[in-house]
Amino acid sequence: MKLLVSPINVEEAKICKLGGADIIDVKNPKEGSLGANFPWMISAVKKAAGSVPVSATIGDFNYKPGTASLAALGAAVAGAEYIKVGLYDIQTGEQAMDMLSGIVRSVKDFDKTKKVVAAGYSDYRRINSISPFRLPSVGAEAGVDIVMMDTGIKDGRSTFEFLTEQELTDFVSSAQDRGLQTALAGTIKFEDIASLKRISPDIIGVRGCVCGGDRNSTIKEELVKKLKSEISQT
């Protein structure tokens, strides 16, 4: 499993790099679970990250495929290797397909090597969003590279509180059967590592647990190193 860590500024990005993060994820928590940061911040983090790949979120989106496609291109131009969209207020498979196919085209027309990440939400019922279990089929048809699960409301409740280990395993298996990679996030804790190893996603995404439990605090290098070490152990 690769470790994705989400800093909010360049200083934290440097800490993530020193801690051994495999992917550095640029987001803006002030604008939601997958809130978009500014293009100049993506570029600055990319410079600080050096050879470490950078991911950038473009927002928790409602049905605005044109706006999302333009935002995705902006993140790609700014230097992100992974461009991630949250299907927050998407209600149907048709809407999801329209959103994702436009994003994939805008990113891949610019640079075929960049990866598009379609994010659903483990707490989809409480935010009235499309089921994340539909993402593997829709995402594969749209041409995305990765499907992921996160929490839409950041109130300290974990993905593991909304979905069982078996449901998460089924999500990962469904995506992998379609040739997609997977990512799991949403208030992941150190005590979830054993379950995550059984589920076996390609990527796990964190912030709070490497801040000492409070995602509004600062990322700590020693906690990034600890998490990286623990998920790397067989």
Rosetta silent file (secondary structure, phi, psi, omega in degrees, C-alpha in Angstrom):
SEQUENCE: MKLLVSPINVEEAKICKLGGADIIDVKNPKEGSLGANFPWMISAVKKAAGSVPVSATIGDFNYKPGTASLAALGAAVAGAEYIKVGLYDIQTGEQAMDMLSGIVRSVKDFDKTKKVVAAGYSDYRRINSISPFRLPSVGAEAGVDIVMMDTGIKDGRSTFEFLTEQELTDFVSSAQDRGLQTALAGTIKFEDIASLKRISPDIIGVRGCVCGGDRNSTIKEELVKKLKSEISQT
SCORE:     score description
SCORE:     0.000 S_00000001
   1 L     0.000  136.102  174.219    0.000    0.000    0.000 S_00000001
   2 E   -88.564  148.440 -179.881    1.177    3.489   -0.820 S_00000001
   3 E  -103.397  118.337  174.556    0.816    6.234    1.766 S_00000001
   4 E  -104.435  127.334  179.034   -0.855    9.462    0.668 S_00000001
   5 E  -121.788  141.103 -173.564   -0.648   12.351    3.131 S_00000001
   6 L  -109.081   94.913  173.093   -2.564   15.619    2.794 S_00000001
   7 L   -80.479  165.682  177.393   -0.667   18.775    3.799 S_00000001
   8 L  -113.906   -2.281  178.721   -2.259   22.210    3.594 S_00000001
   9 L  -155.920  177.353 -175.863    0.892   24.217    2.867 S_00000001
  10 H   -66.396  -38.323 -179.152    4.483   23.947    1.647 S_00000001
  11 H   -60.671  -44.676  178.291    5.933   23.520    5.145 S_00000001
  12 H   -68.050  -33.663  177.490    3.741   20.491    5.776 S_00000001
  13 H   -61.264  -39.963  177.593    4.568   19.125    2.316 S_00000001
  14 H   -64.240  -38.427  177.701    8.250   19.151    3.239 S_00000001
  15 H   -64.023  -42.640  178.389    7.426   17.265    6.444 S_00000001
  16 H   -59.609  -43.357  179.654    5.493   14.675    4.430 S_00000001
  17 H   -63.064  -46.425  179.885    8.460   14.187    2.110 S_00000001
  18 H   -64.056  -31.949 -179.773   10.892   13.789    5.002 S_00000001
  19 H   -77.197  -12.076  176.863    8.503   11.334    6.639 S_00000001
  20 L    97.291   19.719  177.269    8.482    9.098    3.573 S_00000001
  21 L   -59.741  140.910  179.386    5.026    9.744    2.108 S_00000001
  22 L   -82.947  -29.963  178.623    4.581    8.095   -1.284 S_00000001
  23 E  -138.562  135.306  176.861    2.130   10.729   -2.545 S_00000001
  24 E  -107.298  123.051 -169.913    1.658   14.291   -1.327 S_00000001
  25 E  -108.440  121.240 -178.792   -1.941   15.454   -1.636 S_00000001
  26 E   -96.105  120.872  176.459   -2.822   19.131   -1.926 S_00000001
  27 L  -142.278  177.948  178.843   -6.249   20.096   -0.639 S_00000001
  28 L  -134.449   94.090 -176.558   -8.005   22.949    1.142 S_00000001
  29 H   -57.552  -21.659  178.866  -10.037   21.738    4.154 S_00000001
  30 H   -64.632  -21.448 -178.383  -11.730   25.145    4.385 S_00000001
  31 H  -107.440   17.982  174.833  -13.649   24.223    1.221 S_00000001
  32 L   117.758 -177.798 -178.163  -14.724   20.747    2.289 S_00000001
  33 L   -54.622  -45.357  178.821  -13.545   17.168    2.463 S_00000001
  34 L  -119.495   40.641 -178.064  -11.896   17.381   -0.965 S_00000001
  35 L   -60.892  142.915 -177.732  -11.715   21.161   -1.168 S_00000001
  36 L   -83.058  139.091  172.075   -9.529   22.651   -3.894 S_00000001
  37 L   -95.003  178.756 -177.306   -6.442   24.676   -3.134 S_00000001
  38 L   -79.712  149.851 -179.858   -5.006   27.403   -5.363 S_00000001
  39 H   -58.279  -35.802  178.976   -2.984   26.532   -8.482 S_00000001
  40 H   -68.768  -26.842  175.766    0.036   28.400   -7.135 S_00000001
  41 H   -72.608  -39.935  175.567   -0.106   26.279   -3.974 S_00000001
  42 H   -58.966  -45.343 -179.571   -0.146   23.106   -6.074 S_00000001
  43 H   -63.679  -40.697  179.869    2.887   24.388   -7.985 S_00000001
  44 H   -67.066  -41.417  177.279    4.714   25.332   -4.786 S_00000001
  45 H   -65.728  -39.556  177.634    4.025   21.933   -3.205 S_00000001
  46 H   -59.093  -41.707  179.018    5.163   20.224   -6.420 S_00000001
  47 H   -64.818  -42.976 -179.559    8.452   22.100   -6.211 S_00000001
  48 H   -69.052  -31.832 -176.136    8.887   21.174   -2.537 S_00000001
  49 H   -73.331  -22.861 -179.513    7.932   17.533   -3.178 S_00000001
  50 L    62.875 -119.414 -176.914   10.716   16.989   -5.695 S_00000001
  51 L   -84.058   -5.516  179.825   10.448   13.436   -7.020 S_00000001
  52 L   -77.868  126.775 -179.696    7.462   12.564   -4.782 S_00000001
  53 L   -61.011  147.694 -179.251    4.247   12.522   -6.852 S_00000001
  54 E  -114.957  135.203  173.732    1.660   15.185   -6.061 S_00000001
  55 E  -109.587  147.502  176.820   -2.091   14.738   -5.931 S_00000001
  56 E  -137.341  132.384  175.401   -4.532   17.629   -6.014 S_00000001
  57 E   -85.601  148.305  179.115   -8.218   17.715   -5.179 S_00000001
  58 E  -114.932    3.652  173.534  -10.516   19.883   -7.271 S_00000001
  59 E   129.013  161.659  169.786  -13.504   19.960   -4.942 S_00000001
  60 E   -88.399   98.802 -165.818  -16.595   18.242   -3.576 S_00000001
  61 L   -94.667  142.149  161.025  -18.618   18.686   -6.752 S_00000001
  62 L   -90.974 -169.863 -170.756  -22.276   18.886   -7.584 S_00000001
  63 L   -78.304   85.761  176.092  -23.326   18.308  -11.178 S_00000001
  64 L  -137.790   75.517 -174.345  -21.164   20.796  -13.068 S_00000001
  65 H   -61.745  -35.264  178.726  -19.180   18.757  -15.613 S_00000001
  66 H   -67.804  -46.847  178.596  -17.808   21.781  -17.461 S_00000001
  67 H   -60.989  -42.468 -179.386  -16.608   23.516  -14.308 S_00000001
  68 H   -65.940  -39.693  179.563  -15.096   20.270  -13.032 S_00000001
  69 H   -64.389  -40.824  178.536  -13.301   19.599  -16.324 S_00000001
  70 H   -66.721  -41.759  177.956  -11.804   23.082  -16.312 S_00000001
  71 H   -63.558  -40.077  179.550  -10.722   22.726  -12.668 S_00000001
  72 H   -62.827  -42.382  177.523   -9.150   19.350  -13.434 S_00000001
  73 H   -63.199  -39.984  178.415   -7.133   20.825  -16.281 S_00000001
  74 H   -59.965  -43.160  178.885   -6.002   23.625  -13.979 S_00000001
  75 H   -65.002  -38.132  179.071   -4.721   21.120  -11.402 S_00000001
  76 H   -66.487  -44.656  179.116   -2.917   19.178  -14.133 S_00000001
  77 H   -63.243  -35.141 -179.034   -1.275   22.307  -15.552 S_00000001
  78 H   -71.500  -12.967  173.091   -0.224   23.348  -12.035 S_00000001
  79 L   122.336   -1.780 -178.881    1.794   20.142  -11.729 S_00000001
  80 L   -71.179  136.556  174.511   -0.360   17.496  -10.053 S_00000001
  81 L   -86.634  -27.980  176.807    0.191   13.928  -11.237 S_00000001
  82 E  -115.926  127.586  178.865   -3.063   12.758   -9.641 S_00000001
  83 E  -116.010  120.504 -168.371   -6.220   14.827  -10.151 S_00000001
  84 E  -118.811  129.187  178.053   -9.000   13.938   -7.727 S_00000001
  85 E  -120.373  138.018  175.284  -12.684   14.878   -7.867 S_00000001
  86 E   -97.681  124.818  179.659  -15.293   14.248   -5.204 S_00000001
  87 L   -88.607   65.630 -168.374  -18.739   13.259   -6.498 S_00000001
  88 L   -70.767  -46.043 -175.432  -20.365   14.884   -3.490 S_00000001
  89 L  -118.419   35.776  177.522  -23.754   15.927   -4.820 S_00000001
  90 L   -95.355  130.268 -170.879  -23.978   13.536   -7.746 S_00000001
  91 L  -104.523  -26.514 -172.726  -27.200   11.557   -7.703 S_00000001
  92 L  -130.956  161.568  175.265  -27.148    9.193  -10.685 S_00000001
  93 H   -62.932  -33.988  179.256  -24.795    7.045  -12.683 S_00000001
  94 H   -65.148  -43.658  177.129  -25.499    9.207  -15.738 S_00000001
  95 H   -62.668  -43.582  179.617  -24.394   12.346  -13.900 S_00000001
  96 H   -61.565  -42.699  179.931  -21.273   10.579  -12.629 S_00000001
  97 H   -62.893  -43.744  179.418  -20.435    9.366  -16.131 S_00000001
  98 H   -61.741  -45.156  178.910  -20.879   12.829  -17.598 S_00000001
  99 H   -62.037  -53.107 -171.527  -18.653   14.375  -14.916 S_00000001
 100 H   -69.896  -38.967 -179.723  -15.904   11.780  -15.041 S_00000001
 101 H   -65.043  -37.362  176.858  -15.675   11.395  -18.817 S_00000001
 102 H   -66.807  -41.266  178.373  -15.254   15.161  -19.201 S_00000001
 103 H   -64.168  -45.581  179.494  -12.583   15.296  -16.505 S_00000001
 104 H   -59.506  -44.362 -179.356  -10.717   12.358  -18.026 S_00000001
 105 H   -63.275  -44.606 -176.965  -10.749   13.972  -21.454 S_00000001
 106 H   -64.436  -38.083 -179.689   -9.529   17.348  -20.185 S_00000001
 107 H   -75.443  -48.844 -174.604   -6.674   15.783  -18.220 S_00000001
 108 H   -70.892  -29.934  174.595   -5.609   13.106  -20.717 S_00000001
 109 H   -64.834  -29.637  178.484   -5.736   15.485  -23.694 S_00000001
 110 H   -80.290  -46.287 -176.926   -3.204   17.580  -21.787 S_00000001
 111 L  -158.677  109.399 -176.182   -1.007   14.725  -20.515 S_00000001
 112 L   -65.375  -18.661 -177.321   -1.859   11.030  -20.868 S_00000001
 113 L   -80.032  -15.807 -178.699    0.481   10.091  -18.000 S_00000001
 114 L   -77.250  150.463 -173.528   -1.556   11.942  -15.388 S_00000001
 115 E  -109.948  137.828  177.821   -4.053    9.944  -13.353 S_00000001
 116 E  -102.405  131.308 -178.766   -7.687   10.788  -12.650 S_00000001
 117 E  -114.983  122.271  176.031   -9.137    9.783   -9.280 S_00000001
 118 E   -99.583  119.072 -175.737  -12.903    9.485   -8.797 S_00000001
 119 E  -108.447  127.774  170.140  -13.827    9.829   -5.131 S_00000001
 120 E  -109.070 -175.460 -171.386  -17.043    8.672   -3.519 S_00000001
 121 E  -128.688  129.509  179.496  -18.035    8.871    0.118 S_00000001
 122 L   -65.183  -27.548  177.429  -18.390    6.147    2.720 S_00000001
 123 L   -97.374   36.914 -174.017  -21.024    8.303    4.470 S_00000001
 124 H   -59.429  -29.120 -178.395  -22.963    8.710    1.227 S_00000001
 125 H   -67.632  -39.142 -176.488  -26.286    8.058    2.887 S_00000001
 126 H   -80.812  -15.198  175.534  -26.033   11.024    5.244 S_00000001
 127 H  -105.764    2.490  177.288  -24.917   13.425    2.502 S_00000001
 128 L    57.514   53.186 -178.275  -27.417   12.041   -0.039 S_00000001
 129 L  -117.949  168.044  178.869  -24.773   11.227   -2.624 S_00000001
 130 L   -59.880  144.863  178.414  -24.304    8.440   -5.154 S_00000001
 131 L   -64.097  131.541  178.562  -23.231    5.113   -3.687 S_00000001
 132 H   -65.331  -18.080  179.732  -19.455    4.671   -3.929 S_00000001
 133 H   -71.529   -9.550  174.742  -20.061    1.052   -4.891 S_00000001
 134 H   -87.801  -13.328 -174.453  -21.157    2.320   -8.310 S_00000001
 135 H   -65.196  -40.104 -179.968  -17.817    4.003   -8.932 S_00000001
 136 H   -56.051  -45.925 -178.690  -15.848    0.972  -10.170 S_00000001
 137 H   -70.806  -45.840  179.930  -18.230    0.328  -13.080 S_00000001
 138 H   -67.050  -42.975 -178.993  -18.850    3.981  -13.941 S_00000001
 139 H   -62.381  -41.242  179.175  -15.201    4.914  -13.417 S_00000001
 140 H   -63.994  -41.701  179.270  -13.949    2.124  -15.656 S_00000001
 141 H   -66.479  -35.005 -178.944  -16.336    3.150  -18.424 S_00000001
 142 H   -78.671  -18.946  177.979  -15.323    6.807  -18.066 S_00000001
 143 L    95.828   18.219  177.176  -11.617    5.973  -18.181 S_00000001
 144 L   -71.834  166.802 -178.506  -10.486    6.993  -14.697 S_00000001
 145 L  -100.755  -32.449 -172.921   -7.388    5.395  -13.195 S_00000001
 146 E  -139.528  139.668  169.191   -8.313    5.186   -9.509 S_00000001
 147 E  -115.700  143.237 -176.384  -11.508    5.036   -7.474 S_00000001
 148 E  -137.809  166.104  178.131  -11.450    6.007   -3.840 S_00000001
 149 E  -125.179  132.826  176.736  -13.552    6.229   -0.732 S_00000001
 150 E  -140.929  178.033  172.202  -13.461    9.141    1.735 S_00000001
 151 L   -99.824  138.437 -178.235  -15.811   10.709    4.264 S_00000001
 152 L   -79.850  -34.153  178.560  -17.841   13.671    3.081 S_00000001
 153 L  -109.227  121.980 -177.971  -18.320   15.221    6.512 S_00000001
 154 L   -93.281   83.032 -179.108  -15.166   15.624    8.576 S_00000001
 155 L  -121.606   19.810  178.839  -16.551   15.269   12.082 S_00000001
 156 L    92.104   -8.011  178.521  -14.167   12.639   13.410 S_00000001
 157 L   -86.185  139.472 -171.746  -16.210    9.662   12.231 S_00000001
 158 L   -93.695  156.399  170.586  -14.291    7.095   10.226 S_00000001
 159 H   -52.091  -35.516 -179.113  -15.013    5.274    6.986 S_00000001
 160 H   -70.231  -13.135  175.278  -14.937    2.132    9.158 S_00000001
 161 H   -84.379  -20.148 -176.788  -17.949    3.460   11.089 S_00000001
 162 H  -102.019  -26.825 -177.641  -20.057    3.656    7.941 S_00000001
 163 L  -133.911  146.995  179.622  -18.956    0.555    6.055 S_00000001
 164 L   -79.458  164.510  176.152  -17.853   -2.889    7.125 S_00000001
 165 H   -59.241  -37.652  179.766  -14.501   -4.418    6.317 S_00000001
 166 H   -66.663  -40.131  178.244  -16.266   -6.794    3.932 S_00000001
 167 H   -63.140  -40.425  179.106  -17.965   -3.929    2.093 S_00000001
 168 H   -69.044  -36.698  175.647  -14.635   -2.172    1.678 S_00000001
 169 H   -63.241  -41.743  178.650  -13.028   -5.398    0.485 S_00000001
 170 H   -63.517  -39.652  177.631  -15.817   -5.800   -2.067 S_00000001
 171 H   -59.915  -48.166 -179.659  -15.249   -2.222   -3.270 S_00000001
 172 H   -62.921  -45.188 -178.882  -11.536   -2.882   -3.768 S_00000001
 173 H   -63.759  -41.697  179.414  -12.154   -6.210   -5.498 S_00000001
 174 H   -61.114  -41.373  179.019  -14.779   -4.723   -7.825 S_00000001
 175 H   -68.586  -45.493 -178.128  -12.381   -1.978   -8.890 S_00000001
 176 H   -65.052  -34.001  176.504   -9.421   -4.295   -9.340 S_00000001
 177 H   -61.907  -24.263 -179.545  -11.531   -6.670  -11.444 S_00000001
 178 L  -100.406    9.745  176.805  -12.028   -3.727  -13.818 S_00000001
 179 L    81.059   16.355 -179.516   -8.337   -2.825  -13.924 S_00000001
 180 L  -101.030  150.573  170.064   -8.620    0.153  -11.600 S_00000001
 181 E   -85.277  165.407 -176.748   -6.491    1.069   -8.610 S_00000001
 182 E  -132.867  153.614  175.755   -8.141    1.897   -5.286 S_00000001
 183 E  -140.017  141.664  176.430   -7.667    4.308   -2.419 S_00000001
 184 E  -123.916  136.090  178.854   -9.254    4.433    1.025 S_00000001
 185 L  -149.267 -177.925  177.738   -9.390    7.464    3.302 S_00000001
 186 L   112.262   75.995  179.489  -11.683    9.028    5.872 S_00000001
 187 L    54.659   48.167  174.752  -10.307    9.454    9.405 S_00000001
 188 L   -68.269  136.219 -179.638   -8.009    6.453    9.096 S_00000001
 189 L  -118.098  163.074  178.525   -6.371    5.590   12.427 S_00000001
 190 H   -57.864  -35.338 -178.369   -3.308    3.577   13.388 S_00000001
 191 H   -71.820   -7.455  177.128   -5.590    0.881   14.796 S_00000001
 192 H   -87.475   -6.104 -171.761   -7.136    0.423   11.322 S_00000001
 193 H   -60.127  -42.216 -179.332   -3.871   -0.787    9.792 S_00000001
 194 H   -60.628  -43.790  177.761   -4.556   -4.491   10.339 S_00000001
 195 H   -63.930  -41.687 -179.394   -7.948   -4.178    8.623 S_00000001
 196 H   -62.430  -36.779  178.393   -6.452   -2.155    5.785 S_00000001
 197 H   -65.860  -34.574  177.116   -3.856   -4.837    5.147 S_00000001
 198 H   -71.904  -39.360  179.765   -6.632   -7.402    4.793 S_00000001
 199 H   -69.254  -40.696  173.892   -8.657   -5.106    2.503 S_00000001
 200 L    62.671   54.946  170.169   -5.498   -4.289    0.527 S_00000001
 201 L   -71.950  165.410  178.601   -6.229   -1.029   -1.318 S_00000001
 202 L   -75.633  -31.333 -174.615   -3.431    0.394   -3.449 S_00000001
 203 E  -137.907  140.460  166.593   -3.348    3.684   -1.538 S_00000001
 204 E  -117.179  139.495 -177.191   -4.408    4.865    1.913 S_00000001
 205 E  -113.323  132.659 -177.402   -4.999    8.573    2.486 S_00000001
 206 E  -140.131  159.747  164.135   -4.511   10.301    5.820 S_00000001
 207 L  -144.877  -61.835 -172.889   -4.185   13.598    7.553 S_00000001
 208 H   -52.761  -44.589 -173.975   -5.595   13.525   11.081 S_00000001
 209 H   -68.820  -23.992  176.736   -3.686   10.498   12.337 S_00000001
 210 H   -95.317    5.333  170.741   -0.316   11.999   11.354 S_00000001
 211 H  -101.630    2.915 -176.321   -1.322   15.264   13.036 S_00000001
 212 L    90.421   15.911  177.522   -1.720   13.431   16.338 S_00000001
 213 L   106.248  -17.047  179.855   -5.454   12.898   15.908 S_00000001
 214 L  -114.361  106.507 -175.037   -6.528   16.480   15.182 S_00000001
 215 L   -65.006  -13.372  176.870   -6.612   17.200   11.449 S_00000001
 216 L   -88.096   -3.481  175.497   -6.576   20.944   12.229 S_00000001
 217 L   -86.361 -166.316 -176.705   -3.180   20.559   13.894 S_00000001
 218 L  -103.027  141.215  176.938    0.166   20.260   12.082 S_00000001
 219 L   -61.812  137.595 -178.302    1.527   17.124   10.412 S_00000001
 220 L  -112.186  127.412 -176.718    4.325   15.531   12.427 S_00000001
 221 H   -56.425  -42.083 -176.707    7.263   13.910   10.656 S_00000001
 222 H   -65.239  -30.063  178.473    7.645   11.166   13.259 S_00000001
 223 H   -76.975  -34.417  173.888    4.021   10.099   12.821 S_00000001
 224 H   -62.564  -45.571  178.976    4.350    9.964    9.028 S_00000001
 225 H   -61.243  -42.456 -179.431    7.439    7.770    9.479 S_00000001
 226 H   -62.892  -46.315 -179.309    5.608    5.559   11.984 S_00000001
 227 H   -65.226  -43.554  178.520    2.600    5.066    9.720 S_00000001
 228 H   -59.448  -42.264  179.510    4.768    4.416    6.675 S_00000001
 229 H   -64.046  -43.924 -175.662    6.729    1.821    8.629 S_00000001
 230 H   -69.328  -37.984 -179.819    3.634    0.062    9.955 S_00000001
 231 H   -77.318  -16.574  179.789    1.856   -0.229    6.609 S_00000001
 232 H   -84.513  -17.762 -178.851    5.086   -1.471    4.988 S_00000001
 233 L   -74.722  137.231  179.614    5.448   -4.366    7.422 S_00000001
 234 L   -88.935    0.000    0.000    4.191   -7.702    6.142 S_00000001
